[in-house]
């Protein structure tokens, strides 16, 4: 057993629960006990109340976390570029140079060997190491081929859930790697449970009622979100309630798995010497601004993510930081913990109650031509409106300003309208002007030029099929 020893550099562990929105986490005020493990971690560490992701969807968000760059800088746009460019800087490489053993366990297809995410990790386990998963995906394709999409839906949706990986096994693998690893180590783990489609085994907040059975038969489909947006419809109140119940059940399961790993790290005697962060890559929309799933809007339901950090020497227990921070400030935080002191955005500064954080945070969403084509093919009368444009946002503590290239702008007063339902840009021309200048300076800041085109042609059919299972359009 590799027990703890005193080191100047702490171990570093980042756990990302994909698609977990902040306002469905208990310590952020949610009504349900979805996250007892994360809540306890917050009580023992620091909760960041205004952590903003660089992108409201996985491909660009993960690339930003690992590179400390914004999407327009690293070039991963989730549409024409899903593979990480060779020249993109990587956090694990930098930590290896500081003496860290590095490992990644990813259940997200956008962080895999096929997206060129492996570089810098000594050990890299992604969903592809599961032979049974690949066999079940092939079975799903054959069901659609021989039975037709409608008939096969009920059978194949449960198989699509397998594309999210096995979080319990992922955490067992992580514990085994940690037990054998030379310290200090850096671990990056991605769990996918709250991502659609939902499992029919996570019924903690509901029962197998007729409404739940109908939801699994009719609506728990991999393309549900794009279909709702293309048809300009929403879920019925009944199905919306079911979807929320199932989503919360998936979050509770991920929380349980996080607790499983924490117990193992404690058993190994390494917990107090580990800088631990639990977060999400983005949130999830349930009809806000007519958006379902993620992407296509830049409001807090998608861009404000939970971020909990715990390390006795870095964060006082029960701390709350209400400063604006970027999710990829985790990059500087990790490097600072590793001994690199010139890290301006290290979140360890939150221990200082007077630390101002960032004045502004930025989020970007590039136009998604493949998804838009799918929507047009499904509904020839589909009118994409603002969704047909690149989206850029700048957020302060009180305001969010959004630009849609070639379409228009929005301004939201977050204090009086936290749900961002009504743009007040017409009555605040001066504020719009000031925030537009801030956003323009951000857009002009391009210290990095991606090398290569990152073409999806490098991704094989198994990867593409798994992305289809999760609702991504190719």
Coordinates of C-alpha atoms in Angstrom, one line a residue:
X1 CA 0.0 0.0 0.0
X2 CA 1.3 3.4 -1.0
X3 CA 0.6 5.4 2.2
X4 CA 1.0 9.1 2.6
X5 CA 4.3 10.8 3.2
X6 CA 5.1 14.4 3.7
X7 CA 5.7 16.1 0.4
X8 CA 6.2 19.8 -0.5
X9 CA 3.9 19.2 -3.5
X10 CA 0.4 17.8 -2.7
X11 CA -1.3 15.2 -4.9
X12 CA -3.9 16.8 -7.2
X13 CA -7.2 15.2 -8.1
X14 CA -9.9 16.8 -10.3
X15 CA -13.2 15.0 -10.6
X16 CA -15.6 16.3 -13.3
X17 CA -19.3 15.3 -13.1
X18 CA -20.4 16.0 -16.7
X19 CA -23.5 18.2 -17.2
X20 CA -24.1 18.9 -13.4
X21 CA -25.6 22.3 -13.1
X22 CA -24.8 24.3 -9.9
X23 CA -28.3 24.9 -8.8
X24 CA -29.0 21.1 -8.5
X25 CA -26.2 20.8 -5.9
X26 CA -27.2 20.8 -2.3
X27 CA -24.5 23.2 -1.0
X28 CA -25.6 25.7 -3.7
X29 CA -29.1 25.8 -2.2
X30 CA -30.9 22.9 -4.0
X31 CA -34.0 21.5 -2.3
X32 CA -33.0 17.9 -2.7
X33 CA -30.2 15.9 -1.0
X34 CA -28.6 15.2 -4.4
X35 CA -25.0 15.7 -3.3
X36 CA -24.3 14.7 0.4
X37 CA -20.7 13.9 -0.5
X38 CA -20.0 17.1 -2.3
X39 CA -21.8 19.1 0.4
X40 CA -19.6 17.5 3.1
X41 CA -16.6 18.4 0.9
X42 CA -17.7 22.0 0.7
X43 CA -18.1 22.1 4.5
X44 CA -14.5 20.9 4.8
X45 CA -13.2 23.1 2.0
X46 CA -14.2 26.0 -0.2
X47 CA -17.2 26.5 -2.4
X48 CA -16.9 28.9 -5.4
X49 CA -20.2 30.5 -6.1
X50 CA -19.4 32.2 -9.5
X51 CA -17.3 29.7 -11.4
X52 CA -17.9 30.2 -15.1
X53 CA -17.0 27.7 -17.8
X54 CA -15.3 28.8 -21.0
X55 CA -17.8 26.9 -23.1
X56 CA -21.3 25.4 -22.4
X57 CA -20.5 22.0 -24.0
X58 CA -17.9 19.3 -23.5
X59 CA -15.4 19.5 -26.4
X60 CA -14.3 23.1 -25.9
X61 CA -14.7 23.1 -22.1
X62 CA -12.4 20.2 -21.5
X63 CA -9.8 21.5 -23.9
X64 CA -9.9 24.8 -22.0
X65 CA -9.5 23.1 -18.6
X66 CA -6.4 21.2 -19.9
X67 CA -4.8 24.1 -21.9
X68 CA -5.7 27.2 -19.9
X69 CA -7.0 28.7 -23.2
X70 CA -10.4 29.9 -24.4
X71 CA -12.1 28.1 -27.3
X72 CA -11.1 30.7 -29.9
X73 CA -7.5 30.2 -28.8
X74 CA -7.3 26.4 -28.7
X75 CA -9.5 25.9 -31.7
X76 CA -11.6 22.9 -30.5
X77 CA -15.1 23.9 -31.6
X78 CA -17.0 20.7 -31.3
X79 CA -18.3 20.9 -34.8
X80 CA -15.5 20.8 -37.4
X81 CA -12.7 20.3 -34.8
X82 CA -13.1 17.8 -32.1
X83 CA -9.6 16.4 -32.0
X84 CA -7.2 18.4 -29.8
X85 CA -4.4 20.0 -31.9
X86 CA -0.9 18.7 -31.4
X87 CA 0.4 22.1 -30.5
X88 CA -2.2 22.7 -27.8
X89 CA -0.5 23.0 -24.4
X90 CA -1.4 20.3 -21.8
X91 CA -1.6 20.6 -18.0
X92 CA -0.4 17.0 -17.4
X93 CA 2.7 17.6 -19.4
X94 CA 3.5 20.7 -17.3
X95 CA 2.9 18.8 -14.1
X96 CA 5.1 15.9 -15.3
X97 CA 7.9 18.4 -15.7
X98 CA 7.3 19.3 -12.0
X99 CA 7.7 15.7 -10.9
X100 CA 4.1 14.4 -11.0
X101 CA 2.9 11.0 -11.9
X102 CA -0.2 11.6 -14.1
X103 CA -3.3 9.6 -14.9
X104 CA -6.7 10.2 -16.5
X105 CA -9.9 8.1 -16.4
X106 CA -12.5 9.5 -18.8
X107 CA -16.0 8.4 -19.6
X108 CA -16.4 11.2 -22.1
X109 CA -15.7 10.5 -25.7
X110 CA -14.3 14.1 -26.2
X111 CA -11.5 13.3 -23.8
X112 CA -10.1 10.1 -25.2
X113 CA -7.3 8.5 -27.1
X114 CA -9.1 9.3 -30.3
X115 CA -9.3 13.0 -29.6
X116 CA -5.6 13.3 -28.9
X117 CA -6.2 13.9 -25.2
X118 CA -3.8 11.2 -24.0
X119 CA -0.5 13.2 -24.2
X120 CA 1.1 14.0 -20.9
X121 CA -0.7 11.2 -19.0
X122 CA 1.3 8.2 -17.7
X123 CA -1.8 6.2 -17.5
X124 CA -4.9 6.9 -19.6
X125 CA -8.1 4.8 -19.4
X126 CA -11.1 5.8 -21.4
X127 CA -14.4 4.1 -22.2
X128 CA -12.7 2.2 -25.1
X129 CA -10.9 -0.2 -22.8
X130 CA -14.3 -1.9 -22.2
X131 CA -14.8 -4.7 -24.7
X132 CA -18.4 -5.3 -23.6
X133 CA -19.3 -1.7 -24.2
X134 CA -18.2 -1.9 -27.8
X135 CA -20.1 -5.2 -28.3
X136 CA -23.3 -3.6 -26.9
X137 CA -22.9 -0.6 -29.2
X138 CA -22.7 -2.9 -32.2
X139 CA -25.9 -4.6 -30.9
X140 CA -27.6 -1.2 -30.7
X141 CA -26.7 -0.4 -34.4
X142 CA -28.1 -3.8 -35.5
X143 CA -31.4 -3.2 -33.6
X144 CA -31.9 0.0 -35.5
X145 CA -30.9 -1.7 -38.8
X146 CA -33.2 -4.7 -38.5
X147 CA -36.1 -3.4 -36.4
X148 CA -36.2 0.2 -37.5
X149 CA -35.6 3.3 -35.4
X150 CA -39.0 3.5 -33.7
X151 CA -39.3 -0.2 -32.7
X152 CA -35.7 -0.4 -31.6
X153 CA -35.8 2.8 -29.5
X154 CA -37.0 1.1 -26.3
X155 CA -34.4 -1.5 -26.5
X156 CA -31.5 0.6 -27.7
X157 CA -31.9 3.5 -25.3
X158 CA -30.8 1.4 -22.4
X159 CA -27.8 0.4 -24.5
X160 CA -27.1 4.1 -25.2
X161 CA -26.8 4.6 -21.5
X162 CA -23.8 2.3 -21.5
X163 CA -22.0 4.8 -23.7
X164 CA -21.7 6.9 -20.5
X165 CA -19.4 4.3 -19.0
X166 CA -19.4 2.6 -15.5
X167 CA -18.7 5.2 -12.8
X168 CA -18.4 2.7 -10.0
X169 CA -15.8 0.7 -12.0
X170 CA -14.0 4.0 -13.0
X171 CA -13.6 4.9 -9.3
X172 CA -12.3 1.4 -8.5
X173 CA -9.8 1.7 -11.3
X174 CA -8.8 5.1 -9.9
X175 CA -8.2 3.8 -6.4
X176 CA -6.1 1.0 -7.8
X177 CA -4.0 3.5 -9.8
X178 CA -3.6 5.8 -6.8
X179 CA -2.5 2.9 -4.5
X180 CA 0.3 2.1 -6.9
X181 CA 1.3 5.6 -7.9
X182 CA 4.5 7.4 -7.0
X183 CA 3.7 10.6 -5.2
X184 CA 3.0 13.3 -6.0
X185 CA 0.4 12.4 -8.5
X186 CA -2.2 14.2 -10.6
X187 CA -5.5 12.6 -11.5
X188 CA -8.2 13.8 -13.9
X189 CA -11.5 11.8 -13.8
X190 CA -14.7 12.3 -15.8
X191 CA -18.1 10.8 -14.8
X192 CA -21.0 11.0 -17.3
X193 CA -24.1 10.0 -15.3
X194 CA -26.2 13.2 -15.5
X195 CA -25.8 13.4 -19.3
X196 CA -28.8 12.2 -21.3
X197 CA -30.0 9.6 -21.9
X198 CA -31.0 8.7 -18.4
X199 CA -30.7 5.2 -16.8
X200 CA -33.9 3.5 -15.7
X201 CA -32.0 2.3 -12.6
X202 CA -31.6 5.8 -11.1
X203 CA -35.1 6.2 -9.7
X204 CA -34.2 7.7 -6.3
X205 CA -36.5 10.7 -6.7
X206 CA -39.3 8.9 -8.5
X207 CA -40.9 5.5 -9.0
X208 CA -41.7 3.4 -12.0
X209 CA -45.0 5.2 -12.5
X210 CA -46.9 5.2 -15.8
X211 CA -45.4 8.7 -16.6
X212 CA -41.9 7.4 -16.0
X213 CA -42.5 4.4 -18.2
X214 CA -43.9 6.6 -20.9
X215 CA -40.9 8.9 -20.7
X216 CA -38.5 6.0 -21.2
X217 CA -40.6 4.7 -24.1
X218 CA -41.2 8.1 -25.8
X219 CA -38.7 10.7 -24.7
X220 CA -35.5 9.3 -23.3
X221 CA -33.9 9.4 -26.7
X222 CA -30.4 10.4 -27.6
X223 CA -31.7 13.1 -30.0
X224 CA -34.4 14.4 -27.7
X225 CA -32.9 17.8 -27.1
X226 CA -32.2 18.6 -30.7
X227 CA -35.6 17.3 -31.7
X228 CA -37.4 19.6 -29.2
X229 CA -35.4 22.6 -30.4
X230 CA -36.0 21.7 -34.1
X231 CA -39.7 21.3 -33.6
X232 CA -40.0 24.4 -31.4
X233 CA -41.7 22.4 -28.7
X234 CA -41.0 21.5 -25.1
X235 CA -41.6 18.7 -22.8
X236 CA -45.0 18.5 -21.1
X237 CA -45.1 19.5 -17.5
X238 CA -45.4 15.9 -16.6
X239 CA -42.3 14.8 -18.7
X240 CA -40.3 17.8 -17.5
X241 CA -40.9 16.7 -13.9
X242 CA -39.8 13.2 -14.8
X243 CA -36.7 14.4 -16.6
X244 CA -35.7 16.5 -13.5
X245 CA -36.3 13.6 -11.2
X246 CA -34.1 11.3 -13.4
X247 CA -31.5 13.9 -13.8
X248 CA -31.3 14.4 -10.0
X249 CA -31.0 10.6 -9.6
X250 CA -28.1 10.5 -11.9
X251 CA -26.4 13.4 -10.0
X252 CA -26.9 11.5 -6.7
X253 CA -25.3 8.4 -8.2
X254 CA -22.3 10.4 -9.3
X255 CA -22.0 11.9 -5.9
X256 CA -22.1 8.4 -4.4
X257 CA -19.2 7.4 -6.7
X258 CA -17.2 10.5 -5.7
X259 CA -17.7 9.4 -2.1
X260 CA -16.5 5.9 -3.0
X261 CA -13.2 7.3 -4.2
X262 CA -12.8 9.7 -1.3
X263 CA -13.1 6.8 1.1
X264 CA -10.4 4.9 -0.8
X265 CA -8.0 7.9 -0.8
X266 CA -8.6 8.2 3.0
X267 CA -8.0 4.5 3.5
X268 CA -4.6 5.0 1.6
X269 CA -3.8 7.8 4.1
X270 CA -3.4 10.4 1.3
X271 CA -6.6 12.5 1.6
X272 CA -5.1 15.4 3.6
X273 CA -2.1 15.6 1.2
X274 CA -4.4 15.8 -1.8
X275 CA -5.7 19.0 -3.4
X276 CA -9.2 17.9 -4.5
X277 CA -11.5 19.7 -6.9
X278 CA -15.1 18.5 -7.8
X279 CA -16.7 20.4 -10.6
X280 CA -18.6 20.1 -13.9
X281 CA -17.7 20.9 -17.5
X282 CA -21.1 22.8 -18.0
X283 CA -24.6 22.7 -16.8
X284 CA -27.9 21.5 -18.4
X285 CA -30.9 23.4 -19.8
X286 CA -34.4 22.3 -19.3
X287 CA -36.2 24.7 -21.6
X288 CA -34.4 28.0 -20.6
X289 CA -34.4 30.3 -23.6
X290 CA -36.1 27.4 -25.5
X291 CA -32.8 25.3 -25.1
X292 CA -32.7 21.7 -24.1
X293 CA -29.5 19.9 -23.1
X294 CA -26.4 22.0 -23.5
X295 CA -25.0 24.5 -25.9
X296 CA -26.9 27.1 -27.9
X297 CA -27.2 29.6 -25.0
X298 CA -24.9 31.2 -22.5
X299 CA -27.0 31.7 -19.4
X300 CA -26.1 30.5 -15.9
X301 CA -28.0 27.2 -16.2
X302 CA -25.2 26.2 -18.6
X303 CA -22.2 28.4 -17.8
X304 CA -22.2 28.6 -14.0
X305 CA -20.8 25.4 -12.7
X306 CA -20.3 23.9 -9.2
X307 CA -16.7 24.1 -8.0
X308 CA -15.6 22.7 -4.7
X309 CA -12.0 22.6 -3.6
X310 CA -10.5 21.0 -0.5
X311 CA -6.9 21.0 0.8
X312 CA -6.2 21.8 4.5
X313 CA -3.2 23.9 3.7
X314 CA -4.8 25.9 0.9
X315 CA -8.5 26.5 1.8
X316 CA -10.1 27.1 5.2
X317 CA -12.9 24.8 6.1
X318 CA -16.4 26.1 5.2
X319 CA -15.0 28.8 2.9
X320 CA -17.2 30.5 0.4
X321 CA -15.8 32.5 -2.5
X322 CA -18.3 34.7 -4.3
X323 CA -15.7 36.3 -6.7
X324 CA -16.0 35.6 -10.4
X325 CA -13.6 32.9 -11.6
X326 CA -13.1 30.9 -14.7
X327 CA -13.3 27.1 -14.5
X328 CA -10.0 26.8 -16.3
X329 CA -8.4 28.8 -13.4
X330 CA -8.0 25.2 -12.1
X331 CA -4.9 25.1 -14.4
X332 CA -3.1 27.9 -12.6
X333 CA -4.2 26.4 -9.3
X334 CA -2.6 23.1 -10.1
X335 CA 0.6 24.7 -11.2
X336 CA 0.8 26.8 -8.1
X337 CA 0.3 23.8 -5.9
X338 CA 3.1 22.1 -7.9
X339 CA 5.5 24.9 -6.9
X340 CA 5.2 27.3 -9.9
X341 CA 4.6 30.6 -8.1
X342 CA 3.9 32.9 -11.0
X343 CA 0.3 31.8 -11.4
X344 CA -1.9 34.9 -11.4
X345 CA -5.2 33.1 -11.4
X346 CA -4.6 30.4 -8.8
X347 CA -7.8 29.8 -6.8
X348 CA -5.8 29.3 -3.6
X349 CA -6.0 33.1 -3.3
X350 CA -9.6 32.6 -2.3
X351 CA -8.3 31.9 1.2
X352 CA -7.9 35.7 1.4
X353 CA -11.4 37.2 2.0
X354 CA -10.4 40.4 0.2
X355 CA -9.3 38.6 -3.0
X356 CA -11.4 40.2 -5.8
X357 CA -11.1 37.3 -8.3
X358 CA -11.7 38.2 -11.9
X359 CA -13.5 41.3 -12.9
X360 CA -15.0 39.4 -15.8
X361 CA -15.4 35.9 -17.1
X362 CA -15.9 34.8 -20.7
X363 CA -17.9 32.0 -22.4
X364 CA -18.0 31.1 -26.1
X365 CA -20.2 28.9 -28.2
X366 CA -19.2 28.4 -31.9
X367 CA -21.9 27.8 -34.5
X368 CA -22.7 24.1 -34.7
X369 CA -23.3 23.4 -38.4
X370 CA -23.9 19.7 -38.0
X371 CA -26.6 20.0 -35.4
X372 CA -28.3 22.8 -37.3
X373 CA -28.3 20.7 -40.4
X374 CA -30.0 17.9 -38.4
X375 CA -32.6 20.3 -37.2
X376 CA -33.3 21.6 -40.7
X377 CA -33.5 18.0 -42.0
X378 CA -36.0 17.1 -39.3
X379 CA -38.1 20.2 -39.7
X380 CA -37.7 22.1 -43.0
X381 CA -39.5 25.0 -41.5
X382 CA -37.1 25.3 -38.6
X383 CA -36.0 28.9 -37.9
X384 CA -32.7 28.9 -36.0
X385 CA -32.6 32.6 -35.2
X386 CA -29.7 33.3 -32.8
X387 CA -28.6 29.7 -32.8
X388 CA -27.3 30.1 -36.3
X389 CA -24.5 32.4 -35.1
X390 CA -21.3 32.3 -33.1
X391 CA -22.1 33.3 -29.5
X392 CA -19.8 35.3 -27.1
X393 CA -20.5 36.4 -23.5
X394 CA -18.8 38.4 -20.8
X395 CA -20.1 38.1 -17.3
X396 CA -19.4 40.2 -14.2
X397 CA -20.9 39.8 -10.8
X398 CA -24.1 41.7 -11.7
X399 CA -24.4 41.6 -15.5
X400 CA -24.0 39.3 -18.5
X401 CA -23.6 40.7 -22.0
X402 CA -24.0 38.4 -25.0
X403 CA -23.2 39.0 -28.7
X404 CA -24.5 36.9 -31.5
X405 CA -22.3 37.5 -34.5
X406 CA -24.3 39.2 -37.3
X407 CA -27.6 38.8 -35.3
X408 CA -27.7 41.1 -32.2
X409 CA -26.9 41.5 -28.5
X410 CA -28.5 40.8 -25.1
X411 CA -27.8 42.2 -21.7
X412 CA -29.1 40.6 -18.5
X413 CA -29.3 42.1 -15.0
X414 CA -28.4 39.1 -12.9
X415 CA -29.4 40.7 -9.6
X416 CA -33.0 41.4 -10.6
X417 CA -33.4 38.7 -13.2
X418 CA -31.2 35.7 -12.2
X419 CA -33.1 33.4 -14.6
X420 CA -32.0 35.7 -17.5
X421 CA -35.5 35.8 -19.0
X422 CA -35.5 39.4 -20.2
X423 CA -32.8 41.3 -22.0
X424 CA -32.5 45.0 -20.9
X425 CA -30.0 46.0 -23.6
X426 CA -32.3 48.7 -25.0
X427 CA -32.3 50.6 -21.8
X428 CA -28.6 50.3 -21.0
X429 CA -26.7 51.5 -24.0
X430 CA -23.7 52.8 -22.1
X431 CA -23.3 49.5 -20.2
X432 CA -23.6 47.6 -23.5
X433 CA -20.9 49.8 -25.0
X434 CA -18.5 49.2 -22.1
X435 CA -19.0 45.5 -22.0
X436 CA -18.8 45.2 -25.8
X437 CA -15.3 46.8 -25.6
X438 CA -14.3 44.3 -22.9
X439 CA -15.5 41.5 -25.1
X440 CA -13.8 42.8 -28.2
X441 CA -10.5 42.9 -26.3
X442 CA -11.0 39.3 -25.3
X443 CA -11.8 38.2 -28.8
X444 CA -8.6 39.9 -30.1
X445 CA -6.5 38.1 -27.5
X446 CA -5.1 35.2 -29.4
X447 CA -1.6 34.2 -28.1
X448 CA -1.9 30.7 -29.5
X449 CA -2.6 29.5 -33.0
X450 CA -3.8 25.9 -33.3
X451 CA -1.6 23.6 -35.4
X452 CA -3.4 21.3 -37.8
X453 CA -7.1 21.1 -38.5
X454 CA -8.1 18.6 -35.8
X455 CA -10.3 17.0 -38.3
X456 CA -12.9 14.4 -37.2
X457 CA -11.5 12.2 -39.9
X458 CA -9.0 11.0 -37.2
X459 CA -11.9 9.6 -35.2
X460 CA -12.9 6.0 -36.0
X461 CA -16.5 4.7 -36.3
X462 CA -16.6 3.3 -32.8
X463 CA -16.0 6.8 -31.4
X464 CA -18.5 8.4 -33.7
X465 CA -21.1 5.8 -32.8
X466 CA -20.6 6.5 -29.1
X467 CA -21.1 10.2 -29.7
X468 CA -24.3 9.4 -31.5
X469 CA -25.4 7.4 -28.4
X470 CA -25.0 10.6 -26.3
X471 CA -27.0 12.7 -28.7
X472 CA -24.2 14.4 -30.6
X473 CA -24.8 14.9 -34.3
X474 CA -22.2 14.0 -36.9

